One Martini backbone bead per residue (centre of mass of N, CA, C, O) as a GRO file, in nm:
protein
  554
    1MET     BB    1   9.746  12.122  13.427
    2GLU     BB    2   9.529  11.971  13.251
    3GLN     BB    3   9.549  11.716  13.027
    4THR     BB    4   9.483  11.760  12.684
    5LEU     BB    5   9.462  11.726  12.365
    6GLN     BB    6   9.483  12.044  12.328
    7ASN     BB    7   9.775  12.075  12.556
    8LEU     BB    8   9.984  11.919  12.409
    9PRO     BB    9  10.273  11.873  12.308
   10LYS     BB   10  10.442  11.880  11.998
   11HIS     BB   11  10.599  11.616  12.021
   12LEU     BB   12  10.365  11.422  12.102
   13ILE     BB   13  10.174  11.465  11.868
   14GLN     BB   14  10.389  11.366  11.656
   15ARG     BB   15  10.426  11.081  11.789
   16ILE     BB   16  10.131  10.989  11.757
   17THR     BB   17  10.084  11.032  11.447
   18SER     BB   18  10.328  10.862  11.348
   19HIS     BB   19  10.234  10.606  11.474
   20ALA     BB   20   9.927  10.601  11.361
   21THR     BB   21  10.040  10.608  11.044
   22GLN     BB   22  10.337  10.489  10.995
   23TRP     BB   23  10.544  10.681  10.965
   24ALA     BB   24  10.855  10.686  10.732
   25LYS     BB   25  11.145  10.792  10.643
   26PRO     BB   26  11.299  10.836  10.361
   27GLN     BB   27  11.558  10.741  10.150
   28LEU     BB   28  11.728  10.919   9.955
   29ASP     BB   29  11.982  10.752   9.838
   30GLU     BB   30  11.746  10.525   9.753
   31ALA     BB   31  11.456  10.623   9.659
   32LEU     BB   32  11.252  10.575   9.888
   33PRO     BB   33  10.942  10.543  10.011
   34SER     BB   34  10.742  10.576  10.218
   35ILE     BB   35  10.561  10.447  10.507
   36GLY     BB   36  10.261  10.549  10.494
   37ASN     BB   37  10.089  10.837  10.524
   38PRO     BB   38   9.770  10.858  10.514
   39VAL     BB   39   9.541  11.080  10.450
   40TRP     BB   40   9.293  10.954  10.599
   41LYS     BB   41   9.453  10.981  10.882
   42MET     BB   42   9.562  11.265  10.895
   43GLU     BB   43   9.319  11.463  10.877
   44LYS     BB   44   9.179  11.412  11.153
   45TYR     BB   45   9.417  11.558  11.318
   46LEU     BB   46   9.370  11.861  11.199
   47THR     BB   47   9.069  11.894  11.342
   48ILE     BB   48   9.086  11.913  11.645
   49CYS     BB   49   9.307  12.162  11.638
   50GLN     BB   50   9.532  12.405  11.619
   51SER     BB   51   9.772  12.263  11.734
   52TRP     BB   52   9.733  11.997  11.575
   53ARG     BB   53   9.770  12.135  11.294
   54GLN     BB   54  10.066  12.257  11.334
   55SER     BB   55  10.196  11.977  11.400
   56CYS     BB   56  10.083  11.791  11.155
   57LEU     BB   57  10.147  11.950  10.889
   58PRO     BB   58  10.421  11.832  10.808
   59LEU     BB   59  10.352  11.533  10.796
   60TYR     BB   60  10.115  11.566  10.572
   61SER     BB   61  10.341  11.730  10.378
   62GLN     BB   62  10.595  11.546  10.289
   63GLU     BB   63  10.398  11.468  10.035
   64VAL     BB   64  10.340  11.482   9.686
   65SER     BB   65  10.089  11.440   9.426
   66VAL     BB   66  10.083  11.345   9.074
   67THR     BB   67   9.817  11.294   8.864
   68MET     BB   68   9.646  11.106   8.582
   69ASP     BB   69   9.434  11.056   8.369
   70ARG     BB   70   9.362  10.849   8.087
   71GLN     BB   71   9.255  11.112   7.922
   72MET     BB   72   9.433  11.368   7.976
   73GLN     BB   73   9.221  11.591   8.154
   74ALA     BB   74   9.336  11.536   8.455
   75ILE     BB   75   9.453  11.653   8.770
   76ASP     BB   76   9.454  11.555   9.104
   77GLN     BB   77   9.318  11.334   9.197
   78THR     BB   78   9.206  11.146   9.415
   79HIS     BB   79   9.419  11.024   9.681
   80TYR     BB   80   9.460  10.775   9.910
   81TRP     BB   81   9.768  10.855  10.020
   82LEU     BB   82   9.829  11.144   9.897
   83PRO     BB   83   9.873  11.457   9.869
   84THR     BB   84   9.806  11.731   9.685
   85ILE     BB   85   9.854  12.025   9.563
   86ARG     BB   86   9.600  12.143   9.640
   87SER     BB   87   9.583  12.061   9.943
   88ILE     BB   88   9.847  12.205  10.022
   89MET     BB   89   9.766  12.485   9.941
   90ASP     BB   90   9.522  12.513  10.117
   91CYS     BB   91   9.716  12.490  10.380
   92GLN     BB   92   9.992  12.642  10.332
   93ALA     BB   93  10.228  12.384  10.273
   94GLU     BB   94  10.487  12.436  10.072
   95ARG     BB   95  10.737  12.390  10.273
   96PHE     BB   96  10.741  12.076  10.340
   97PRO     BB   97  10.781  11.912  10.098
   98ARG     BB   98  11.028  11.640   9.989
   99TYR     BB   99  10.826  11.471   9.814
  100ALA     BB  100  10.753  11.362   9.474
  101HIS     BB  101  10.471  11.223   9.298
  102MET     BB  102  10.456  11.082   8.965
  103GLN     BB  103  10.146  10.942   8.790
  104VAL     BB  104  10.187  10.904   8.438
  105PRO     BB  105  10.165  10.933   8.110
  106PHE     BB  106  10.401  10.961   7.862
  107THR     BB  107  10.202  11.096   7.658
  108ALA     BB  108  10.154  11.360   7.841
  109ILE     BB  109  10.433  11.472   7.788
  110VAL     BB  110  10.486  11.471   7.467
  111SER     BB  111  10.212  11.640   7.414
  112GLY     BB  112  10.172  11.871   7.670
  113LYS     BB  113   9.941  11.836   7.875
  114LEU     BB  114  10.072  11.839   8.148
  115THR     BB  115  10.201  12.112   8.130
  116GLN     BB  116   9.943  12.284   8.083
  117LEU     BB  117   9.798  12.196   8.352
  118LEU     BB  118  10.013  12.308   8.544
  119GLU     BB  119  10.030  12.597   8.435
  120CYS     BB  120   9.714  12.672   8.481
  121GLU     BB  121   9.659  12.565   8.794
  122TYR     BB  122  10.004  12.616   8.883
  123PRO     BB  123  10.168  12.888   8.835
  124ARG     BB  124  10.285  12.953   9.165
  125ALA     BB  125  10.386  12.679   9.240
  126VAL     BB  126  10.620  12.592   9.530
  127PHE     BB  127  10.875  12.349   9.632
  128PRO     BB  128  11.177  12.413   9.814
  129ARG     BB  129  11.215  12.111   9.978
  130ALA     BB  130  11.236  11.935   9.738
  131GLU     BB  131  11.438  11.639   9.663
  132VAL     BB  132  11.225  11.413   9.537
  133ILE     BB  133  11.151  11.232   9.235
  134TRP     BB  134  10.876  11.016   9.153
  135LEU     BB  135  10.851  10.844   8.839
  136LYS     BB  136  10.555  10.697   8.693
  137LEU     BB  137  10.512  10.529   8.413
  138SER     BB  138  10.300  10.515   8.147
  139LYS     BB  139  10.176  10.493   7.834
  140GLY     BB  140   9.931  10.541   7.670
  141PRO     BB  141   9.819  10.719   7.410
  142VAL     BB  142   9.960  10.749   7.051
  143ASP     BB  143   9.756  10.890   6.898
  144GLU     BB  144   9.802  11.189   6.748
  145LEU     BB  145  10.096  11.260   6.750
  146GLN     BB  146  10.348  11.501   6.754
  147ALA     BB  147  10.670  11.434   6.688
  148SER     BB  148  10.816  11.714   6.651
  149ARG     BB  149  10.733  11.796   6.971
  150TRP     BB  150  10.865  11.606   7.199
  151GLY     BB  151  11.123  11.736   7.273
  152HIS     BB  152  11.006  12.013   7.357
  153ASN     BB  153  10.800  11.901   7.568
  154ILE     BB  154  11.009  11.763   7.766
  155ARG     BB  155  11.160  12.029   7.837
  156GLU     BB  156  10.913  12.181   7.945
  157PHE     BB  157  10.862  11.997   8.171
  158VAL     BB  158  11.123  12.007   8.325
  159ARG     BB  159  11.086  12.311   8.362
  160VAL     BB  160  10.846  12.290   8.553
  161LEU     BB  161  10.971  12.111   8.766
  162ARG     BB  162  11.172  12.333   8.839
  163ARG     BB  163  10.966  12.519   8.940
  164LEU     BB  164  10.829  12.341   9.159
  165PHE     BB  165  11.131  12.185   9.205
  166PRO     BB  166  11.429  12.356   9.256
  167ASN     BB  167  11.591  12.136   9.483
  168VAL     BB  168  11.643  11.874   9.325
  169GLN     BB  169  11.855  11.576   9.372
  170LEU     BB  170  11.647  11.331   9.289
  171CYS     BB  171  11.558  11.091   9.046
  172SER     BB  172  11.282  10.851   8.983
  173VAL     BB  173  11.258  10.603   8.731
  174SER     BB  174  10.968  10.443   8.623
  175SER     BB  175  10.874  10.162   8.369
  176MET     BB  176  10.600   9.965   8.223
  177ALA     BB  177  10.643  10.048   7.923
  178VAL     BB  178  10.590   9.845   7.636
  179PHE     BB  179  10.711   9.877   7.313
  180SER     BB  180  10.689   9.856   6.998
  181ASP     BB  181  10.827   9.876   6.680
  182GLU     BB  182  10.622  10.115   6.602
  183GLU     BB  183  10.716  10.280   6.893
  184HIS     BB  184  11.032  10.369   6.907
  185GLU     BB  185  11.006  10.684   6.934
  186VAL     BB  186  10.894  10.684   7.203
  187ALA     BB  187  11.118  10.523   7.342
  188ARG     BB  188  11.330  10.728   7.281
  189HIS     BB  189  11.201  10.960   7.463
  190VAL     BB  190  11.241  10.836   7.735
  191GLY     BB  191  11.547  10.867   7.733
  192GLN     BB  192  11.539  11.171   7.722
  193LEU     BB  193  11.386  11.222   7.992
  194VAL     BB  194  11.623  11.101   8.160
  195ALA     BB  195  11.843  11.283   8.079
  196GLU     BB  196  11.699  11.561   8.157
  197LEU     BB  197  11.679  11.489   8.461
  198VAL     BB  198  11.979  11.435   8.516
  199ARG     BB  199  12.071  11.726   8.435
  200VAL     BB  200  11.903  11.859   8.696
  201SER     BB  201  12.067  11.642   8.878
  202THR     BB  202  12.247  11.448   9.120
  203GLY     BB  203  12.038  11.201   9.077
  204VAL     BB  204  11.958  10.839   8.998
  205LYS     BB  205  11.659  10.626   8.926
  206TYR     BB  206  11.641  10.307   8.730
  207PHE     BB  207  11.337  10.143   8.583
  208ALA     BB  208  11.260   9.905   8.310
  209ALA     BB  209  11.095   9.689   8.106
  210GLY     BB  210  11.197   9.843   7.847
  211ASN     BB  211  11.338   9.975   7.554
  212HIS     BB  212  11.463  10.337   7.557
  213TYR     BB  213  11.724  10.419   7.400
  214LEU     BB  214  11.974  10.539   7.543
  215GLU     BB  215  12.186  10.563   7.344
  216ARG     BB  216  12.063  10.828   7.186
  217THR     BB  217  12.166  10.986   7.426
  218LYS     BB  218  12.329  11.214   7.670
  219LEU     BB  219  12.359  11.071   7.952
  220ALA     BB  220  12.673  11.003   7.967
  221ARG     BB  221  12.750  11.331   8.001
  222CYS     BB  222  12.671  11.352   8.271
  223LEU     BB  223  12.761  11.542   8.545
  224GLY     BB  224  12.776  11.556   8.903
  225MET     BB  225  12.710  11.299   9.040
  226THR     BB  226  12.608  11.118   9.351
  227SER     BB  227  12.361  10.934   9.250
  228ILE     BB  228  12.311  10.574   9.174
  229THR     BB  229  12.038  10.363   9.038
  230TYR     BB  230  12.058  10.027   8.874
  231ALA     BB  231  11.841   9.814   8.686
  232GLU     BB  232  11.905   9.561   8.478
  233CYS     BB  233  11.774   9.605   8.147
  234ALA     BB  234  11.852   9.883   7.997
  235GLY     BB  235  12.145  10.053   7.892
  236ALA     BB  236  12.404   9.937   8.036
  237PRO     BB  237  12.645  10.087   7.878
  238VAL     BB  238  12.538  10.379   7.965
  239PHE     BB  239  12.559  10.345   8.250
  240MET     BB  240  12.844  10.243   8.286
  241THR     BB  241  12.948  10.541   8.163
  242LEU     BB  242  12.810  10.726   8.373
  243ILE     BB  243  12.959  10.612   8.631
  244ARG     BB  244  13.248  10.654   8.534
  245ASN     BB  245  13.228  10.954   8.470
  246ASN     BB  246  13.132  10.990   8.798
  247ARG     BB  247  13.369  10.879   8.994
  248ARG     BB  248  13.451  11.151   9.153
  249THR     BB  249  13.136  11.214   9.288
  250LEU     BB  250  13.032  10.953   9.386
  251GLN     BB  251  12.856  10.818   9.674
  252HIS     BB  252  12.617  10.649   9.540
  253LEU     BB  253  12.565  10.294   9.480
  254ASN     BB  254  12.316  10.093   9.287
  255LEU     BB  255  12.336   9.766   9.185
  256VAL     BB  256  12.135   9.548   8.955
  257ALA     BB  257  12.233   9.252   8.836
  258ASN     BB  258  12.252   8.956   8.624
  259THR     BB  259  12.577   8.973   8.664
  260PRO     BB  260  12.878   8.992   8.814
  261GLU     BB  261  13.037   9.132   8.569
  262LEU     BB  262  12.915   9.423   8.583
  263PHE     BB  263  13.086   9.517   8.837
  264ALA     BB  264  13.370   9.457   8.704
  265LYS     BB  265  13.361   9.674   8.472
  266LEU     BB  266  13.394   9.939   8.649
  267LEU     BB  267  13.731   9.837   8.695
  268VAL     BB  268  13.821   9.903   8.441
  269PRO     BB  269  14.066  10.048   8.293
  270ILE     BB  270  14.188  10.380   8.207
  271GLN     BB  271  14.438  10.406   8.025
  272SER     BB  272  14.587  10.195   8.246
  273GLU     BB  273  14.411  10.321   8.480
  274PRO     BB  274  14.298  10.304   8.777
  275VAL     BB  275  13.986  10.293   8.928
  276GLU     BB  276  13.831  10.566   9.117
  277PHE     BB  277  13.609  10.628   9.410
  278PRO     BB  278  13.677  10.893   9.630
  279GLU     BB  279  13.356  10.933   9.747
  280MET     BB  280  13.260  10.675   9.823
  281GLN     BB  281  13.000  10.550  10.081
  282ARG     BB  282  12.770  10.378   9.908
  283LEU     BB  283  12.753  10.026   9.823
  284SER     BB  284  12.548   9.833   9.599
  285VAL     BB  285  12.553   9.473   9.503
  286VAL     BB  286  12.316   9.280   9.298
  287CYS     BB  287  12.251   8.948   9.205
  288THR     BB  288  11.967   8.792   9.040
  289ASP     BB  289  12.149   8.527   8.990
  290PRO     BB  290  12.230   8.273   9.208
  291ASP     BB  291  12.328   8.039   8.955
  292TYR     BB  292  12.579   8.173   8.854
  293HIS     BB  293  12.870   8.122   8.686
  294ARG     BB  294  13.183   8.138   8.679
  295ALA     BB  295  13.410   8.287   8.516
  296SER     BB  296  13.704   8.230   8.372
  297ALA     BB  297  13.771   8.554   8.393
  298ILE     BB  298  13.927   8.739   8.654
  299SER     BB  299  13.963   9.018   8.786
  300THR     BB  300  14.261   9.257   8.889
  301PRO     BB  301  14.247   9.524   9.043
  302ALA     BB  302  14.389   9.817   9.088
  303GLY     BB  303  14.437   9.982   9.363
  304VAL     BB  304  14.179  10.210   9.524
  305PRO     BB  305  13.859  10.228   9.469
  306PHE     BB  306  13.733  10.261   9.785
  307PRO     BB  307  13.854  10.476  10.031
  308LYS     BB  308  13.540  10.570  10.178
  309LEU     BB  309  13.390  10.347  10.265
  310GLU     BB  310  13.091  10.273  10.486
  311HIS     BB  311  12.860  10.104  10.288
  312LEU     BB  312  12.812   9.751  10.233
  313THR     BB  313  12.679   9.562   9.964
  314MET     BB  314  12.709   9.200   9.863
  315HIS     BB  315  12.503   9.002   9.638
  316GLN     BB  316  12.650   8.720   9.510
  317SER     BB  317  12.742   8.425   9.349
  318TYR     BB  318  13.036   8.592   9.339
  319TYR     BB  319  13.341   8.693   9.349
  320PRO     BB  320  13.467   8.926   9.089
  321PHE     BB  321  13.767   8.872   9.221
  322ALA     BB  322  14.124   8.780   9.275
  323ASN     BB  323  14.115   9.004   9.504
  324ASP     BB  324  14.113   9.293   9.743
  325ALA     BB  325  13.970   9.546   9.608
  326LEU     BB  326  13.705   9.608   9.773
  327PHE     BB  327  13.889   9.622  10.064
  328ARG     BB  328  14.073   9.824   9.991
  329GLY     BB  329  14.223  10.022  10.245
  330ASN     BB  330  14.070  10.241  10.501
  331HIS     BB  331  13.837  10.042  10.638
  332SER     BB  332  13.928  10.054  10.938
  333ARG     BB  333  13.809  10.373  10.938
  334SER     BB  334  13.520  10.358  10.749
  335LEU     BB  335  13.361  10.086  10.800
  336THR     BB  336  13.018  10.020  10.933
  337PHE     BB  337  12.884   9.860  10.694
  338MET     BB  338  12.815   9.487  10.620
  339SER     BB  339  12.662   9.301  10.330
  340ILE     BB  340  12.738   8.957  10.280
  341GLU     BB  341  12.761   8.712   9.991
  342LEU     BB  342  12.916   8.386  10.003
  343GLN     BB  343  13.120   8.162   9.906
  344LEU     BB  344  13.338   7.946  10.035
  345ASP     BB  345  13.576   7.994   9.851
  346ASP     BB  346  13.569   8.306   9.901
  347THR     BB  347  13.608   8.307  10.196
  348MET     BB  348  13.886   8.155  10.199
  349LEU     BB  349  14.029   8.365  10.023
  350LEU     BB  350  13.992   8.619  10.211
  351ARG     BB  351  14.119   8.490  10.455
  352GLU     BB  352  14.401   8.448  10.310
  353GLN     BB  353  14.437   8.762  10.243
  354GLY     BB  354  14.326   8.934  10.519
  355VAL     BB  355  14.038   9.066  10.506
  356LEU     BB  356  13.928   8.835  10.737
  357ALA     BB  357  14.066   8.956  10.984
  358ALA     BB  358  14.166   9.024  11.292
  359GLY     BB  359  14.066   9.371  11.322
  360LYS     BB  360  14.008   9.498  11.031
  361PHE     BB  361  13.725   9.639  11.138
  362ALA     BB  362  13.707   9.894  11.362
  363ARG     BB  363  13.404  10.029  11.283
  364LEU     BB  364  13.247   9.794  11.265
  365ALA     BB  365  12.856   9.769  11.363
  366HIS     BB  366  12.751   9.605  11.087
  367MET     BB  367  12.647   9.257  11.019
  368GLU     BB  368  12.602   9.057  10.714
  369LEU     BB  369  12.611   8.692  10.690
  370SER     BB  370  12.650   8.473  10.398
  371ILE     BB  371  12.690   8.135  10.341
  372ASN     BB  372  12.757   7.929  10.040
  373LEU     BB  373  12.794   7.590   9.969
  374ARG     BB  374  12.699   7.426   9.732
  375ASN     BB  375  12.771   7.125   9.813
  376GLN     BB  376  13.033   7.169   9.999
  377TYR     BB  377  13.281   7.067  10.163
  378VAL     BB  378  13.317   7.079  10.532
  379ASP     BB  379  13.555   7.105  10.758
  380LYS     BB  380  13.596   7.182  11.077
  381GLN     BB  381  13.822   7.404  11.032
  382GLN     BB  382  13.629   7.576  10.837
  383ALA     BB  383  13.398   7.621  11.026
  384ALA     BB  384  13.548   7.763  11.251
  385SER     BB  385  13.655   7.998  11.077
  386ILE     BB  386  13.371   8.116  10.991
  387ALA     BB  387  13.237   8.148  11.267
  388ARG     BB  388  13.457   8.389  11.358
  389ILE     BB  389  13.424   8.633  11.187
  390PRO     BB  390  13.235   8.850  11.345
  391TRP     BB  391  13.430   8.835  11.612
  392GLU     BB  392  13.714   8.928  11.469
  393ILE     BB  393  13.694   9.173  11.256
  394ALA     BB  394  13.489   9.326  11.485
  395PRO     BB  395  13.527   9.486  11.784
  396ARG     BB  396  13.243   9.694  11.736
  397ILE     BB  397  12.997   9.507  11.738
  398ARG     BB  398  12.618   9.520  11.729
  399HIS     BB  399  12.525   9.398  11.453
  400VAL     BB  400  12.398   9.070  11.378
  401GLN     BB  401  12.369   8.868  11.066
  402VAL     BB  402  12.305   8.521  11.026
  403GLU     BB  403  12.378   8.252  10.798
  404VAL     BB  404  12.351   7.918  10.865
  405PRO     BB  405  12.521   7.647  10.672
  406GLY     BB  406  12.359   7.444  10.872
  407PHE     BB  407  12.365   7.214  11.112
  408ALA     BB  408  12.660   7.152  11.140
  409PHE     BB  409  12.720   7.462  11.242
  410LYS     BB  410  12.574   7.521  11.508
  411ASP     BB  411  12.767   7.460  11.734
  412ILE     BB  412  13.022   7.604  11.633
  413PHE     BB  413  12.870   7.889  11.633
  414LEU     BB  414  12.789   7.896  11.942
  415GLU     BB  415  13.067   7.863  12.056
  416SER     BB  416  13.201   8.094  11.940
  417LEU     BB  417  12.991   8.312  12.054
  418SER     BB  418  13.046   8.230  12.367
  419ARG     BB  419  13.368   8.323  12.340
  420ALA     BB  420  13.325   8.596  12.261
  421ALA     BB  421  13.391   8.914  12.349
  422VAL     BB  422  13.163   9.067  12.179
  423ALA     BB  423  12.909   8.975  12.301
  424ALA     BB  424  12.862   9.192  12.532
  425GLN     BB  425  12.778   9.427  12.286
  426ILE     BB  426  12.551   9.306  12.154
  427GLU     BB  427  12.212   9.435  12.031
  428PHE     BB  428  12.190   9.232  11.765
  429LEU     BB  429  12.031   8.910  11.668
  430GLN     BB  430  12.057   8.715  11.375
  431ILE     BB  431  11.938   8.363  11.294
  432ASP     BB  432  11.946   8.163  11.000
  433HIS     BB  433  11.856   7.859  10.884
  434VAL     BB  434  11.835   7.764  11.201
  435ALA     BB  435  11.750   7.567  11.471
  436LEU     BB  436  11.658   7.662  11.798
  437THR     BB  437  11.677   7.592  12.135
  438ILE     BB  438  11.626   7.713  12.451
  439GLU     BB  439  11.930   7.635  12.513
  440ASP     BB  440  12.070   7.776  12.301
  441VAL     BB  441  11.982   8.062  12.376
  442VAL     BB  442  12.065   8.069  12.670
  443ARG     BB  443  12.356   8.026  12.613
  444VAL     BB  444  12.383   8.312  12.466
  445LEU     BB  445  12.262   8.512  12.678
  446GLN     BB  446  12.481   8.491  12.903
  447ARG     BB  447  12.681   8.683  12.694
  448MET     BB  448  12.429   8.926  12.639
  449PRO     BB  449  12.344   9.192  12.821
  450ARG     BB  450  12.297   9.415  12.555
  451LEU     BB  451  12.059   9.279  12.443
  452ASN     BB  452  11.751   9.369  12.247
  453GLN     BB  453  11.748   9.187  11.985
  454LEU     BB  454  11.574   8.876  11.838
  455ARG     BB  455  11.642   8.635  11.579
  456ILE     BB  456  11.463   8.319  11.523
  457ASP     BB  457  11.452   7.961  11.508
  458PRO     BB  458  11.243   7.748  11.655
  459GLU     BB  459  11.255   7.409  11.837
  460GLY     BB  460  11.049   7.423  12.044
  461ASN     BB  461  11.004   7.231  12.339
  462GLY     BB  462  11.300   7.095  12.461
  463LEU     BB  463  11.205   7.036  12.783
  464GLY     BB  464  10.926   6.989  12.805
  465ALA     BB  465  10.756   6.898  13.059
  466GLY     BB  466  10.840   7.129  13.283
  467GLY     BB  467  11.056   7.333  13.176
  468LEU     BB  468  11.071   7.586  13.348
  469ALA     BB  469  11.169   7.455  13.615
  470GLU     BB  470  11.449   7.366  13.473
  471LEU     BB  471  11.533   7.625  13.378
  472LYS     BB  472  11.544   7.776  13.667
  473ARG     BB  473  11.757   7.569  13.793
  474ARG     BB  474  11.989   7.642  13.591
  475TYR     BB  475  11.861   7.963  13.580
  476PRO     BB  476  11.816   8.175  13.845
  477GLU     BB  477  11.914   8.413  13.684
  478PRO     BB  478  11.876   8.662  13.515
  479LEU     BB  479  11.850   8.739  13.159
  480ALA     BB  480  11.890   8.988  12.949
  481PRO     BB  481  11.818   9.287  13.072
  482ARG     BB  482  11.760   9.430  12.752
  483LEU     BB  483  11.555   9.238  12.646
  484ARG     BB  484  11.241   9.299  12.436
  485HIS     BB  485  11.287   9.151  12.133
  486VAL     BB  486  11.121   8.883  11.967
  487LEU     BB  487  11.167   8.694  11.650
  488PHE     BB  488  11.001   8.457  11.470
  489GLY     BB  489  11.060   8.227  11.240
  490MET     BB  490  10.936   8.010  10.950
  491GLY     BB  491  11.146   7.770  10.877
  492THR     BB  492  11.041   7.498  11.076
  493TYR     BB  493  10.755   7.431  11.147
  494VAL     BB  494  10.638   7.475  11.422
  495ASP     BB  495  10.458   7.430  11.686
  496MET     BB  496  10.273   7.649  11.823
  497GLU     BB  497  10.274   7.537  12.131
  498ASP     BB  498  10.585   7.527  12.136
  499ALA     BB  499  10.643   7.813  12.080
  500ALA     BB  500  10.491   7.937  12.327
  501HIS     BB  501  10.659   7.796  12.545
  502PHE     BB  502  10.917   7.942  12.456
  503ALA     BB  503  10.824   8.226  12.507
  504LEU     BB  504  10.747   8.200  12.797
  505GLN     BB  505  11.024   8.111  12.910
  506LEU     BB  506  11.189   8.351  12.800
  507ALA     BB  507  11.025   8.566  12.967
  508VAL     BB  508  11.103   8.467  13.254
  509VAL     BB  509  11.423   8.490  13.222
  510CYS     BB  510  11.343   8.771  13.071
  511PRO     BB  511  11.237   9.067  13.244
  512GLN     BB  512  11.230   9.279  12.978
  513LEU     BB  513  11.031   9.139  12.790
  514ALA     BB  514  10.789   9.265  12.563
  515CYS     BB  515  10.816   9.115  12.259
  516VAL     BB  516  10.650   8.857  12.081
  517ARG     BB  517  10.695   8.734  11.734
  518TRP     BB  518  10.575   8.641  11.449
  519THR     BB  519  10.684   8.707  11.154
  520SER     BB  520  10.381   8.661  11.074
  521TYR     BB  521  10.076   8.708  11.195
  522SER     BB  522   9.956   8.465  11.452
  523SER     BB  523   9.682   8.376  11.610
  524LEU     BB  524   9.782   8.093  11.714
  525PHE     BB  525  10.002   8.199  11.874
  526VAL     BB  526   9.858   8.384  12.063
  527ASP     BB  527   9.636   8.182  12.178
  528ASN     BB  528   9.866   8.000  12.317
  529CYS     BB  529   9.983   8.216  12.499
  530ASN     BB  530   9.720   8.290  12.646
  531ALA     BB  531   9.649   7.972  12.747
  532LEU     BB  532   9.913   7.925  12.907
  533VAL     BB  533   9.917   8.131  13.142
  534GLY     BB  534   9.696   7.973  13.327
  535GLN     BB  535   9.871   7.750  13.382
  536PRO     BB  536  10.049   7.622  13.643
  537GLU     BB  537  10.343   7.668  13.524
  538TYR     BB  538  10.261   8.002  13.503
  539ARG     BB  539  10.109   8.142  13.744
  540GLU     BB  540  10.330   8.293  13.898
  541HIS     BB  541  10.374   8.488  13.605
  542ALA     BB  542  10.112   8.602  13.488
  543GLY     BB  543  10.150   8.920  13.514
  544ARG     BB  544  10.390   8.934  13.344
  545LEU     BB  545  10.278   8.783  13.080
  546ARG     BB  546  10.041   8.983  13.031
  547SER     BB  547  10.254   9.231  12.942
  548VAL     BB  548  10.310   9.078  12.683
  549ASP     BB  549  10.364   9.107  12.349
  550TRP     BB  550  10.243   8.890  12.085
  551GLU     BB  551  10.209   9.056  11.811
  552LYS     BB  552  10.397   9.335  11.815
  553ILE     BB  553  10.619   9.560  11.754
  554LYS     BB  554  10.684   9.888  11.917
   0.00000   0.00000   0.00000
């Protein structure tokens, strides 16, 4: 039977639409919304035919939005990006949404108007598979509100949410509403709303621009939480207590702090007993002040705080402990992802304590490492020790992302990589903050037969005129048989024509290379690549080079 749009298999239709609309599945534990999935793109696929409608409807209905106008008179106005409750109900697709977006004025909640409209317009609506609610609060008018009913109206709103989305696991609350001193009562009730939402879910993500008086709520008493994301802004003591009170059940913790000490406070002993998070699998700690100075007193936690940790992200201005507490335990059997940013002295301390020793992380497959020198002197022996870290500590490493600390490290780092036994199994390599010549790259590729993606800062056409002939003379055999994607960074301000020579020469010696892209799309780079293909130096390979995508990663 001849293939037409109408009789394509279901899985092909879904791949076509998900690619065309750039839809990406959200991360539940991080409470991040999807990328793409615009309604105006999806709706046209629903009208092709019945088979397309049935295949596309689950994608179209993955997310549902609830919006309210500024006058607080109507909900579910036409939304550019996401389908509304009404549009999903019209499609009879209530079983598909997994993520609910709500963008409403907070005063619409405390006044009871939003609850009333939801009850009147959607009395029977239920979305049984929705797992995440993203609630974005604006301020709204506060005049003529009856304060005596605010607490009741908040509880009624949460009750209606539970009816609409009975199986919600995680609530993400963000508020840009900044209240004046005269509006402190309204601000206090925002804290009550957060506490009520946490009470009926197992996860919370919170960010607010103003003080919402969380101290006066029962938020810290909520137990059974499995996921908490907190960006330090207001109510830090309350959230620290909430996290510590839920230490036995927490599986995911994402902490964005103004100072490294906030993370250290989590592990302060309770009644002289070490603090342990026995179920913690994903831990992310980020310090927003990269220049924060080390405190005079550094804690030395006892015990094994995170015995089951699988995914660790730590980007702080310094390591907040004087021992190996964060890495202590059975990480050799559990940790598979590690992204760390350390100062030089912290790195050497962890080396001395055996944390970053050879073979320490037997299951680690993904590593991102950044070393901050902070103008510290580094001798050759220290540089060599640091350069070996990614290749020594993880015998099963597949994904490596490294920020090389200065040009003095480049040769030592490349030499270490070219000698590493694990180089043959690496599939993704990213080297930041140092420019690499074509000779540097080819030298690395010789040892990396499984490399699929490469991200670097190019240093122009280091071989000069006739560089391709010289490159082929030195390396007559094809390199990196699995390399398909190369991404050039923007840190070196290289001439675009030189970068185009670099890209074309790389495409010739790497026969499977399908895409070379500048970090942010540059038409000048693309124009230079296309223009050089017709020159005598590359004419022999013109057919091959014209098949390379110079614009975007597929």
